[in-house]
Short mmCIF file of C-alpha atoms and ligand atoms in Angstrom, two decimals:
data_model
loop_
_atom_site.label_atom_id
_atom_site.label_comp_id
_atom_site.label_asym_id
_atom_site.label_seq_id
_atom_site.Cartn_x
_atom_site.Cartn_y
_atom_site.Cartn_z
CA MET A 18 0.04 -0.02 -0.02
CA VAL A 19 1.36 3.42 -0.98
CA GLN A 20 1.03 6.23 1.52
CA LEU A 21 1.18 9.93 0.88
CA THR A 22 1.59 12.21 3.87
CA PHE A 23 1.15 15.96 3.37
CA TYR A 24 3.33 18.12 5.60
CA GLY A 25 2.83 21.38 3.65
CA GLY A 26 1.02 22.91 0.78
CA ILE A 27 -2.37 22.19 2.25
CA ASN A 28 -4.90 25.07 2.19
CA GLU A 29 -2.00 27.34 1.31
CA ILE A 30 -0.28 28.37 -1.83
CA GLY A 31 3.19 26.89 -1.64
CA GLY A 32 5.25 25.21 1.03
CA ASN A 33 4.73 21.79 -0.50
CA LYS A 34 6.26 18.97 1.47
CA ILE A 35 4.91 15.53 0.55
CA LEU A 36 6.17 12.15 1.71
CA LEU A 37 5.57 9.18 -0.51
CA GLU A 38 6.08 5.75 1.01
CA ASP A 39 5.87 2.39 -0.67
CA GLY A 40 6.93 -0.26 1.79
CA GLU A 41 10.56 0.65 2.71
CA ARG A 42 10.98 2.90 -0.28
CA ARG A 43 10.51 6.62 0.45
CA LEU A 44 10.69 9.85 -1.51
CA LEU A 45 9.89 13.52 -0.82
CA LEU A 46 7.96 15.50 -3.39
CA ASP A 47 9.36 19.06 -3.01
CA PHE A 48 10.41 20.38 0.32
CA GLY A 49 9.31 24.05 0.20
CA PHE A 50 9.47 27.08 2.41
CA PRO A 51 6.08 27.68 4.10
CA TYR A 52 5.62 31.38 3.58
CA LYS A 53 2.13 31.55 4.97
CA ARG A 54 2.95 29.94 8.32
CA HIS A 55 6.35 31.72 8.49
CA LYS A 56 4.62 35.07 8.25
CA LEU A 57 2.33 34.17 11.18
CA PHE A 58 5.33 34.41 13.38
CA TYR A 59 8.14 36.13 11.61
CA GLU A 60 8.93 39.19 9.50
CA GLU A 61 12.03 40.78 8.12
CA TYR A 62 13.66 41.63 11.39
CA LEU A 63 12.24 38.71 13.36
CA LYS A 64 13.56 35.56 12.00
CA PRO A 65 14.31 31.99 13.32
CA ARG A 66 17.67 32.09 15.11
CA PRO A 67 20.42 30.59 12.87
CA GLY A 68 22.27 29.54 15.98
CA ALA A 69 19.29 27.51 17.20
CA GLY A 70 19.48 25.10 14.22
CA LEU A 71 16.36 22.83 14.04
CA LEU A 72 14.92 24.05 17.34
CA ASP A 73 13.07 27.15 16.06
CA PRO A 74 11.44 25.65 12.85
CA LEU A 75 10.42 22.52 14.77
CA ALA A 76 8.99 24.47 17.76
CA MET A 77 7.11 26.81 15.41
CA GLY A 78 5.62 24.04 13.26
CA LEU A 79 7.54 25.18 10.14
CA LEU A 80 9.20 21.74 9.77
CA PRO A 81 7.55 18.44 10.43
CA PRO A 82 8.95 16.52 13.50
CA LEU A 83 10.42 13.70 11.59
CA GLU A 84 13.55 12.32 13.50
CA GLY A 85 16.21 11.12 11.22
CA LEU A 86 15.31 13.30 8.26
CA TYR A 87 17.50 16.36 9.08
CA ARG A 88 21.10 17.38 9.09
CA ASP A 89 23.06 16.24 12.17
CA ASP A 90 25.03 19.64 12.46
CA LEU A 91 21.66 21.43 13.00
CA MET A 92 20.86 19.29 16.08
CA THR A 93 21.06 20.90 19.59
CA PRO A 94 21.47 18.67 22.66
CA GLY A 95 18.33 16.80 23.72
CA LEU A 96 16.40 18.24 20.71
CA TRP A 97 14.33 15.15 19.95
CA HIS A 98 13.46 14.63 23.53
CA GLU A 99 11.44 17.79 23.31
CA PHE A 100 9.49 16.88 20.19
CA ARG A 101 8.83 13.20 20.73
CA GLN A 102 5.41 13.82 22.16
CA THR A 103 4.33 16.36 19.48
CA LYS A 104 1.56 15.61 16.98
CA HIS A 105 2.91 13.97 13.76
CA TYR A 106 6.20 12.99 15.40
CA ARG A 107 7.76 9.89 13.93
CA LYS A 108 11.14 8.33 13.16
CA LEU A 109 11.87 8.42 9.54
CA ASP A 110 14.81 6.65 7.79
CA GLY A 111 15.60 5.72 4.25
CA VAL A 112 14.35 8.76 2.26
CA GLY A 113 15.82 8.18 -1.16
CA GLY A 114 15.66 11.68 -2.45
CA VAL A 115 13.66 14.79 -3.06
CA LEU A 116 11.85 15.16 -6.48
CA LEU A 117 12.05 18.91 -6.92
CA THR A 118 9.63 20.35 -9.43
CA HIS A 119 11.16 23.94 -9.81
CA ALA A 120 13.43 26.41 -8.28
CA HIS A 121 10.74 28.65 -6.52
CA LEU A 122 11.55 28.71 -2.78
CA ASP A 123 8.01 27.72 -1.85
CA HIS A 124 9.01 24.32 -3.36
CA SER A 125 12.73 24.20 -2.66
CA GLY A 126 13.36 26.53 0.27
CA HIS A 127 13.52 23.99 3.14
CA ILE A 128 15.88 21.56 1.40
CA ALA A 129 18.70 23.06 3.35
CA PHE A 130 17.47 21.27 6.51
CA LEU A 131 17.54 17.70 5.03
CA ARG A 132 20.34 15.21 5.86
CA ASP A 133 23.22 15.93 3.56
CA ASP A 134 23.05 12.46 1.97
CA ILE A 135 19.59 12.96 0.60
CA PRO A 136 19.94 13.92 -3.07
CA VAL A 137 17.81 16.21 -5.11
CA TYR A 138 16.32 15.06 -8.43
CA SER A 139 15.61 17.94 -10.76
CA THR A 140 15.97 19.27 -14.34
CA ALA A 141 19.37 20.71 -15.17
CA THR A 142 17.79 24.15 -15.46
CA THR A 143 16.25 23.97 -12.02
CA ALA A 144 19.56 22.93 -10.53
CA PHE A 145 21.39 25.79 -12.27
CA ILE A 146 18.81 28.41 -11.46
CA ALA A 147 18.87 27.34 -7.79
CA LYS A 148 22.55 27.76 -7.71
CA ALA A 149 22.62 31.06 -9.58
CA VAL A 150 20.02 32.52 -7.19
CA GLN A 151 21.94 31.33 -4.16
CA ASP A 152 25.27 32.64 -5.50
CA SER A 153 23.90 36.03 -6.18
CA GLY A 154 21.42 36.39 -3.34
CA LYS A 155 21.41 36.74 0.37
CA ALA A 156 20.08 33.33 1.23
CA ASP A 157 19.14 32.94 4.87
CA PHE A 158 20.63 29.82 6.50
CA ASP A 159 17.28 28.13 6.07
CA GLN A 160 17.10 28.77 2.25
CA GLN A 161 20.42 27.38 1.12
CA VAL A 162 19.24 24.95 -1.54
CA CYS A 163 22.38 23.97 -3.43
CA TYR A 164 25.10 24.24 -0.86
CA PHE A 165 25.13 25.28 2.85
CA ASP A 166 27.39 26.51 5.57
CA HIS A 167 28.27 23.57 8.07
CA LYS A 168 27.50 24.35 11.61
CA GLN A 169 29.35 23.49 14.80
CA PRO A 170 28.40 23.83 18.46
CA GLY A 171 30.46 26.42 20.24
CA ARG A 172 30.39 29.70 22.17
CA PRO A 173 32.36 32.93 21.86
CA SER A 174 34.71 33.61 24.88
CA GLY A 175 32.80 35.02 27.80
CA TRP A 176 29.46 33.72 26.47
CA LYS A 177 27.85 30.96 28.36
CA GLN A 178 25.01 29.93 26.03
CA GLU A 179 26.24 27.46 23.58
CA ALA A 180 24.94 27.84 19.99
CA LEU A 181 25.43 26.33 16.51
CA LEU A 182 28.08 28.53 14.93
CA THR A 183 28.58 28.88 11.18
CA THR A 184 31.91 27.34 9.98
CA ASP A 185 33.84 28.00 6.84
CA LYS A 186 33.05 24.51 5.68
CA LYS A 187 30.68 24.65 2.75
CA GLN A 188 28.89 21.48 1.69
CA GLN A 189 27.00 20.81 -1.37
CA ARG A 190 23.91 18.69 -1.82
CA GLN A 191 24.07 16.01 -4.43
CA PHE A 192 21.90 17.00 -7.42
CA CYS A 193 20.80 14.25 -9.84
CA LEU A 194 19.85 15.67 -13.23
CA ALA A 195 16.77 14.05 -14.71
CA ASP A 196 16.86 15.49 -18.18
CA ALA A 197 20.50 16.09 -19.08
CA GLU A 198 23.29 13.85 -20.17
CA LEU A 199 26.34 15.04 -18.30
CA LYS A 200 28.61 14.50 -21.20
CA ALA A 201 26.42 16.84 -23.25
CA LEU A 202 26.97 19.65 -20.80
CA SER A 203 29.54 22.17 -21.92
CA GLU A 204 32.80 22.62 -20.08
CA ASP A 205 31.63 26.05 -18.87
CA ALA A 206 28.47 24.53 -17.50
CA VAL A 207 30.45 21.99 -15.50
CA LYS A 208 32.84 24.63 -14.30
CA PHE A 209 29.92 26.88 -13.17
CA TRP A 210 28.54 24.09 -11.08
CA LEU A 211 31.86 23.31 -9.41
CA LYS A 212 32.93 26.85 -8.74
CA SER A 213 31.74 27.21 -5.18
CA PRO A 214 33.83 25.62 -2.46
CA GLY A 215 32.91 22.17 -1.35
CA GLN A 216 30.82 21.45 -4.44
CA LYS A 217 30.12 17.90 -5.42
CA PRO A 218 30.17 17.12 -8.98
CA LEU A 219 26.82 16.73 -10.75
CA ILE A 220 25.61 13.32 -11.49
CA SER A 221 23.00 12.41 -14.02
CA CYS A 222 20.40 9.92 -12.87
CA SER A 223 19.00 7.16 -14.71
CA LEU A 224 15.31 7.46 -14.15
CA THR A 225 14.60 3.78 -14.39
CA GLY A 226 15.45 1.80 -11.37
CA HIS A 227 18.06 4.29 -10.07
CA SER A 228 20.13 2.69 -7.50
CA GLY A 229 19.67 5.46 -4.95
CA CYS A 230 15.97 5.84 -5.03
CA SER A 231 14.79 2.49 -6.48
CA PHE A 232 11.63 3.86 -8.12
CA ASN A 233 11.02 4.13 -11.78
CA LEU A 234 10.61 7.83 -12.37
CA ARG A 235 9.32 10.02 -15.19
CA CYS A 236 10.18 13.68 -15.40
CA PHE A 237 7.85 15.79 -17.55
CA PRO A 238 8.82 19.41 -18.50
CA VAL A 239 5.95 21.81 -17.91
CA ASP A 240 5.34 25.51 -18.40
CA HIS A 241 5.53 27.77 -15.31
CA SER A 242 6.75 31.27 -14.50
CA ILE A 243 10.34 30.01 -14.00
CA PRO A 244 12.29 27.98 -16.48
CA GLY A 245 13.02 24.39 -15.90
CA ALA A 246 9.82 23.42 -14.16
CA CYS A 247 8.69 19.80 -14.41
CA ALA A 248 6.10 17.36 -13.14
CA TRP A 249 6.99 13.92 -11.82
CA GLY A 250 5.66 10.50 -12.35
CA ILE A 251 6.57 7.68 -9.76
CA GLU A 252 5.85 4.10 -10.47
CA THR A 253 4.71 2.50 -7.18
CA SER A 254 3.26 -0.89 -6.21
CA SER A 255 -0.23 0.76 -6.51
CA GLY A 256 0.49 2.19 -10.02
CA TRP A 257 1.78 5.54 -11.25
CA ILE A 258 1.47 8.53 -9.06
CA ILE A 259 1.76 11.92 -10.85
CA TYR A 260 2.77 15.07 -9.13
CA SER A 261 2.08 18.26 -11.12
CA GLY A 262 4.29 20.85 -9.31
CA ASP A 263 3.11 24.29 -10.60
CA LEU A 264 2.01 24.61 -14.18
CA ARG A 265 0.06 26.60 -16.75
CA LEU A 266 -1.29 26.26 -20.26
CA HIS A 267 -0.94 29.87 -21.44
CA GLY A 268 2.80 30.62 -21.39
CA LYS A 269 5.51 30.41 -24.05
CA ARG A 270 6.14 26.78 -23.29
CA GLU A 271 2.53 25.73 -23.11
CA GLU A 272 3.22 22.80 -25.53
CA SER A 273 5.37 21.07 -22.86
CA THR A 274 2.38 21.10 -20.43
CA ARG A 275 0.12 19.67 -23.10
CA LYS A 276 2.67 16.91 -23.76
CA PHE A 277 2.77 16.20 -20.12
CA ILE A 278 -1.00 15.76 -19.94
CA GLU A 279 -0.87 13.32 -22.84
CA GLU A 280 2.12 11.29 -21.65
CA ALA A 281 0.90 11.08 -18.00
CA GLY A 282 -2.52 10.05 -19.22
CA LYS A 283 -1.00 7.17 -21.08
CA LEU A 284 0.36 5.79 -17.74
CA ARG A 285 -3.29 5.43 -16.48
CA PRO A 286 -2.15 6.72 -13.17
CA ARG A 287 -3.56 5.66 -9.75
CA ALA A 288 -3.26 9.21 -8.32
CA LEU A 289 -2.74 12.78 -9.47
CA ILE A 290 -1.48 15.34 -6.99
CA LEU A 291 -2.49 18.58 -8.65
CA GLU A 292 -1.86 22.27 -7.83
CA GLY A 293 -4.90 24.58 -7.54
CA THR A 294 -3.51 28.12 -7.06
CA ASN A 295 -5.89 29.88 -9.51
CA VAL A 296 -8.91 27.58 -9.50
CA THR A 297 -11.19 30.60 -8.94
CA ARG A 298 -9.98 32.32 -12.11
CA GLU A 299 -12.08 31.83 -15.28
CA THR A 300 -9.47 33.02 -17.84
CA ASN A 301 -5.77 33.77 -18.16
CA VAL A 302 -3.84 36.52 -19.56
CA ALA A 303 -1.31 35.04 -22.05
CA GLU A 304 2.34 35.95 -22.29
CA ARG A 305 1.88 37.34 -25.85
CA GLU A 306 -0.89 39.71 -24.47
CA VAL A 307 1.67 40.92 -21.95
CA TYR A 308 3.87 41.88 -24.88
CA ASP A 309 1.07 43.65 -26.77
CA ASN A 310 -0.08 45.55 -23.72
CA GLY A 311 3.45 46.30 -22.60
CA PHE A 312 4.36 47.68 -26.03
CA LYS A 313 1.26 49.89 -26.17
CA ALA A 314 2.02 51.26 -22.71
CA ILE A 315 5.69 52.05 -23.46
CA LYS A 316 5.51 53.00 -27.08
CA GLY A 317 4.48 56.61 -26.45
CA ALA A 318 6.39 57.16 -23.20
CA THR A 319 8.78 60.15 -23.25
CA GLY A 320 10.75 59.83 -20.02
CA MET A 321 12.16 56.91 -18.08
CA VAL A 322 10.40 53.60 -18.07
CA ILE A 323 10.60 51.14 -15.13
CA ALA A 324 9.20 47.62 -15.63
CA ASP A 325 8.35 45.73 -12.43
CA PHE A 326 8.04 41.93 -12.86
CA PRO A 327 8.86 38.89 -10.72
CA PRO A 328 12.44 37.97 -10.26
CA ARG A 329 13.55 34.71 -12.00
CA ASP A 330 10.68 35.05 -14.56
CA VAL A 331 13.11 34.79 -17.55
CA GLY A 332 10.21 34.53 -19.96
CA ARG A 333 8.90 37.92 -18.78
CA LEU A 334 12.30 39.45 -19.04
CA LEU A 335 12.50 38.29 -22.64
CA THR A 336 9.04 39.73 -23.29
CA PHE A 337 10.26 43.22 -22.11
CA LEU A 338 13.47 42.69 -24.10
CA GLN A 339 11.31 42.51 -27.26
CA VAL A 340 9.36 45.54 -26.13
CA ALA A 341 12.67 47.37 -25.64
CA ARG A 342 13.84 46.42 -29.17
CA ASP A 343 10.48 47.43 -30.71
CA THR A 344 10.46 50.79 -28.92
CA GLY A 345 14.07 51.80 -29.56
CA ARG A 346 15.18 51.42 -25.97
CA LYS A 347 17.67 49.33 -24.11
CA LEU A 348 16.63 46.94 -21.38
CA ALA A 349 18.68 47.70 -18.26
CA ILE A 350 18.82 44.67 -16.05
CA LEU A 351 20.36 44.26 -12.59
CA PRO A 352 23.58 42.26 -12.12
CA ARG A 353 21.71 39.42 -10.45
CA ASP A 354 19.45 39.06 -13.57
CA ALA A 355 22.45 39.21 -15.83
CA TYR A 356 24.04 36.43 -13.80
CA LEU A 357 20.85 34.40 -14.19
CA LEU A 358 20.71 34.95 -17.88
CA LYS A 359 24.34 34.01 -18.29
CA THR A 360 23.77 30.87 -16.21
CA MET A 361 20.75 29.87 -18.26
CA ARG A 362 22.62 30.29 -21.48
CA LEU A 363 24.94 27.54 -20.36
CA LEU A 364 22.14 25.12 -20.91
CA GLU A 365 19.91 26.92 -23.38
CA PRO A 366 21.84 28.52 -26.23
CA GLU A 367 18.73 30.31 -27.46
CA ILE A 368 18.95 32.62 -24.38
CA PRO A 369 20.47 35.89 -25.61
CA ASP A 370 24.20 36.44 -25.06
CA ILE A 371 24.51 39.69 -23.12
CA ALA A 372 27.79 40.56 -24.72
CA GLN A 373 26.26 40.33 -28.20
CA GLU A 374 22.78 41.55 -27.57
CA ALA A 375 22.67 45.31 -28.47
CA SER A 376 19.45 45.84 -26.57
CA ILE A 377 20.57 44.73 -23.14
CA VAL A 378 22.80 46.65 -20.66
CA ILE A 379 23.49 46.04 -16.99
CA TYR A 380 22.48 48.73 -14.49
CA GLN A 381 25.15 49.01 -11.76
CA ASP A 382 23.20 49.65 -8.57
CA THR A 383 24.65 51.22 -5.49
CA ILE A 384 26.48 48.75 -3.26
CA ALA A 385 28.38 49.50 0.04
CA SER A 386 31.08 46.81 0.06
CA LYS A 387 34.64 47.41 -1.05
CA SER A 388 35.05 43.86 -2.02
CA PRO A 389 31.83 42.53 -3.63
CA ASN A 390 31.27 38.81 -3.97
CA GLN A 391 33.18 36.86 -6.54
CA TRP A 392 30.22 36.41 -8.86
CA LEU A 393 29.74 40.19 -9.03
CA GLN A 394 33.42 40.82 -9.59
CA ASN A 395 33.49 38.38 -12.45
CA LEU A 396 30.42 39.82 -13.96
CA CYS A 397 31.85 43.29 -13.99
CA LYS A 398 34.99 42.01 -15.58
CA GLU A 399 33.18 40.12 -18.27
CA TYR A 400 30.56 42.75 -19.23
CA GLY A 401 32.43 45.93 -18.29
CA SER A 402 31.47 47.73 -21.46
CA LYS A 403 27.82 46.77 -20.95
CA MET A 404 27.55 48.51 -17.50
CA VAL A 405 25.46 51.67 -17.19
CA LEU A 406 25.40 53.94 -14.17
CA ALA A 407 22.42 56.04 -12.75
CA GLU A 408 23.96 59.08 -14.46
CA ASP A 409 24.01 57.37 -17.84
CA VAL A 410 20.33 56.61 -17.52
CA ARG A 411 19.58 60.16 -16.27
CA SER A 412 21.17 61.74 -19.28
CA ALA A 413 19.18 59.69 -21.69
CA GLU A 414 15.97 58.78 -19.93
CA ASP A 415 13.94 57.88 -22.94
CA LYS A 416 16.46 55.26 -24.03
CA PHE A 417 16.03 52.76 -21.34
CA ILE A 418 13.57 50.34 -19.74
CA LEU A 419 14.88 49.61 -16.25
CA CYS A 420 13.88 46.11 -14.88
CA PHE A 421 13.34 46.72 -11.20
CA SER A 422 11.24 44.98 -8.63
CA PHE A 423 9.68 46.78 -5.67
CA PHE A 424 12.74 46.20 -3.53
CA ASP A 425 14.96 47.98 -6.11
CA ILE A 426 12.94 51.23 -6.00
CA ASN A 427 15.40 52.67 -3.52
CA GLU A 428 17.65 53.43 -6.56
CA LEU A 429 15.26 56.32 -7.41
CA PRO A 430 17.13 59.01 -5.42
CA SER A 431 20.10 58.41 -7.81
CA LEU A 432 17.99 58.12 -10.89
CA ARG A 433 15.65 61.15 -10.27
CA PRO A 434 13.35 60.45 -13.08
CA LYS A 435 11.55 63.28 -14.79
CA PRO A 436 8.01 63.75 -13.44
CA GLY A 437 5.49 61.80 -15.57
CA SER A 438 7.96 58.84 -16.11
CA LEU A 439 6.34 55.49 -16.42
CA TYR A 440 6.19 52.60 -13.92
CA VAL A 441 4.84 49.51 -15.61
CA PHE A 442 3.58 46.94 -13.20
CA SER A 443 3.78 43.42 -14.59
CA SER A 444 3.37 41.20 -11.54
CA SER A 445 0.72 39.84 -9.27
CA GLU A 446 -1.76 41.74 -7.19
CA PRO A 447 -1.28 41.75 -3.40
CA HIS A 448 -2.48 38.63 -1.56
CA ASP A 449 -1.90 39.30 2.04
CA GLU A 450 -1.88 42.24 4.42
CA GLU A 451 1.99 42.55 4.29
CA GLN A 452 1.90 42.89 0.44
CA LYS A 453 -0.91 45.41 0.72
CA ILE A 454 1.35 47.48 2.98
CA ASP A 455 4.08 47.23 0.47
CA PHE A 456 1.76 48.40 -2.30
CA GLY A 457 0.94 51.44 -0.14
CA ARG A 458 4.73 52.12 0.08
CA LEU A 459 5.11 51.72 -3.63
CA HIS A 460 2.42 54.22 -4.31
CA SER A 461 4.16 56.69 -1.88
CA TRP A 462 7.39 56.25 -3.86
CA LEU A 463 5.73 56.94 -7.20
CA ARG A 464 3.92 59.99 -5.76
CA HIS A 465 7.17 61.35 -4.29
CA PHE A 466 8.98 61.20 -7.58
CA GLY A 467 5.97 62.01 -9.69
CA LEU A 468 5.98 58.67 -11.59
CA ARG A 469 2.95 57.47 -13.44
CA GLY A 470 1.91 53.91 -12.54
CA PHE A 471 0.52 51.60 -15.21
CA GLY A 472 -1.15 48.28 -14.51
CA LEU A 473 -0.64 49.05 -10.86
CA PRO A 474 -3.34 47.87 -8.38
CA VAL A 475 -4.98 50.82 -6.53
CA GLU A 476 -6.88 50.67 -3.26
CA LYS A 477 -10.70 50.84 -3.43
CA ASN A 478 -12.61 50.32 -0.11
CA GLY A 479 -9.91 48.06 1.26
CA ASP A 480 -9.56 46.01 -1.94
CA TRP A 481 -6.57 46.35 -4.42
CA GLU A 482 -7.62 46.39 -8.07
CA ILE A 483 -5.87 47.14 -11.32
CA PRO A 484 -7.84 49.83 -13.25
CA GLU A 485 -9.94 48.24 -16.05
CA ALA A 486 -8.07 49.96 -18.90
CA GLU A 487 -4.69 48.83 -17.63
CA ARG A 488 -5.14 45.14 -17.24
CA GLY A 489 -3.41 42.38 -19.13
CA LEU A 490 0.12 43.11 -18.21
CA HIS A 491 0.77 39.97 -16.14
CA ALA A 492 0.54 36.36 -17.23
CA SER A 493 0.29 34.16 -14.02
CA GLY A 494 2.48 31.19 -13.63
CA HIS A 495 -0.55 29.14 -12.79
CA ALA A 496 -3.39 27.74 -14.95
CA CYS A 497 -6.95 29.04 -14.41
CA GLY A 498 -9.82 26.82 -13.23
CA PRO A 499 -11.06 25.59 -16.56
CA ASP A 500 -7.49 24.75 -17.70
CA LEU A 501 -6.88 22.83 -14.46
CA LEU A 502 -10.03 20.78 -15.09
CA ASP A 503 -8.61 20.01 -18.53
CA VAL A 504 -5.34 18.75 -17.00
CA ALA A 505 -7.22 16.50 -14.62
CA ARG A 506 -9.63 15.23 -17.37
CA GLY A 507 -6.68 14.64 -19.71
CA ILE A 508 -4.66 12.67 -17.14
CA LYS A 509 -7.78 10.88 -15.80
CA PRO A 510 -6.39 9.55 -12.49
CA LYS A 511 -8.46 7.30 -10.24
CA VAL A 512 -7.76 9.66 -7.37
CA LEU A 513 -7.06 13.39 -7.47
CA ILE A 514 -5.41 15.05 -4.56
CA PRO A 515 -5.45 18.89 -4.54
CA VAL A 516 -2.48 20.84 -3.14
CA HIS A 517 -1.03 24.29 -3.29
CA SER A 518 -4.54 25.85 -3.17
CA GLU A 519 -6.79 27.83 -0.90
CA HIS A 520 -9.83 26.39 -2.57
CA PRO A 521 -9.29 22.65 -2.84
CA ASP A 522 -13.12 22.13 -2.83
CA PHE A 523 -13.16 23.38 -6.36
CA TYR A 524 -12.17 20.00 -7.57
CA ALA A 525 -14.72 18.12 -5.46
CA ASP A 526 -17.44 20.34 -6.76
CA ASN A 527 -16.48 19.79 -10.41
CA PHE A 528 -15.66 16.13 -10.41
CA ARG A 529 -18.62 14.76 -8.36
CA GLY A 530 -19.82 11.51 -10.03
CA SER A 531 -17.12 11.71 -12.76
CA GLY A 532 -15.18 8.55 -12.00
CA ILE A 533 -12.34 10.65 -10.60
CA ASP A 534 -12.29 10.56 -6.81
CA ILE A 535 -11.26 13.68 -4.97
CA VAL A 536 -9.38 13.17 -1.69
CA LEU A 537 -8.61 16.26 0.32
CA PRO A 538 -5.49 15.94 2.42
CA ALA A 539 -5.12 17.38 5.88
CA VAL A 540 -1.86 18.81 7.27
CA GLY A 541 0.17 15.86 8.49
CA GLY A 542 -2.46 13.51 7.32
CA THR A 543 -1.91 10.38 5.33
CA ILE A 544 -3.71 9.24 2.18
CA GLU A 545 -3.42 5.60 1.15
CA ALA A 546 -3.22 5.32 -2.64
ZN1 ZN B 3 6.07 28.12 -8.55
#
């Protein structure tokens, strides 16, 4: 009997943590960061204590109490003694790996806690994006997906309280690439992977009867708002179990999602674990509409243009690159986006080469360190002639589209755009109170500098809505309700298990009497498949 236990992603969007057990064989399906629960207790300046290791996330219910699953160096004395009585506690050995669907942190962001001998199965693109994001970002200790700082108990002199102190020793997690032959990777790609200290070489995994995980696996590329996303198929003693990850049918790679539906359907699966982020939406905005609407908005603009879209959405970046070409502007991207593009090009040669692409420049933002990180130093060396400064943009405002997100808006005092300059918002509307507060802040920034927002949600009686005439500038990473029903009908599992949704009842309402049984999981609950 196959058992599926859901430790995250239930009645929330993201934080997926699913344990699949078939006798003695075990796998995790994603091991994501639970943003919703995290925000209940923490904010930017109130975080789990890095020196407390596993204690904080276990005590606050951010990690399931599974003894044997986590890294030894994060263990404080007597830790499990504290948690043996908690709900859902159990001993867990023999997890053969994590099947990671994509590099969004709500799917990958708790992998850092797992025992270091648990490998991650992913596409090559997902592995490379995860590393690029970690190299160029400020990953907290609990979001270190590809490699992590080893910890050791100790105390500074004069301090009595012992803690887990960060050492210089970096350790890398084993990644097994599901869709790439290692010998087909370029030398530069292999070098990129091995550049950080302590990195283990990549291995490619044979998906049938892999010695480590002992399941037959299928990896299906799907379309989502980050490249490299996939769905997984696992052959168990009860039949195939399909796990969708996040997907859509209206992006540039929609064909891959259609192929997934067809191929997964042929397996006549026992169960389908399906996302339901946008079940309440009736329609989607397609990526090509984003181009059309973005072009229309920017075409007549006379001053500076800032485009705000989600980080890591390379597809959207390419959409705005086309808008830049067609409006006679240059796309000014931040160094971290340049690093990501360069990384993706190691695997996908159709990604533009920054050095050769006349319409891309790199905006050098204001940093405060005399010796920036290695990745940034290398980037400056490689693309020196492509770097533009705030003063370059100021002196030719109508020649650029700046790619900023909300958290880069603090560059405006250096840029001082002409009043009436354009801020094009191409991202999702606020979902929680914290995001609404951020939108209030964004509006204050725009007012202060006299910028004109376009596609930007405005507050109306406590609700935030995009003005009617300015819609269609964001294509969601997730399929709408009717498309999700098509996914389920096409795959036709015996059992459908909704995850990653605040409205899982949607599936029950739509499939009553259809021959597809809907089983709603509970947090920490087990479903027998
Ligand atoms: Zn996602």
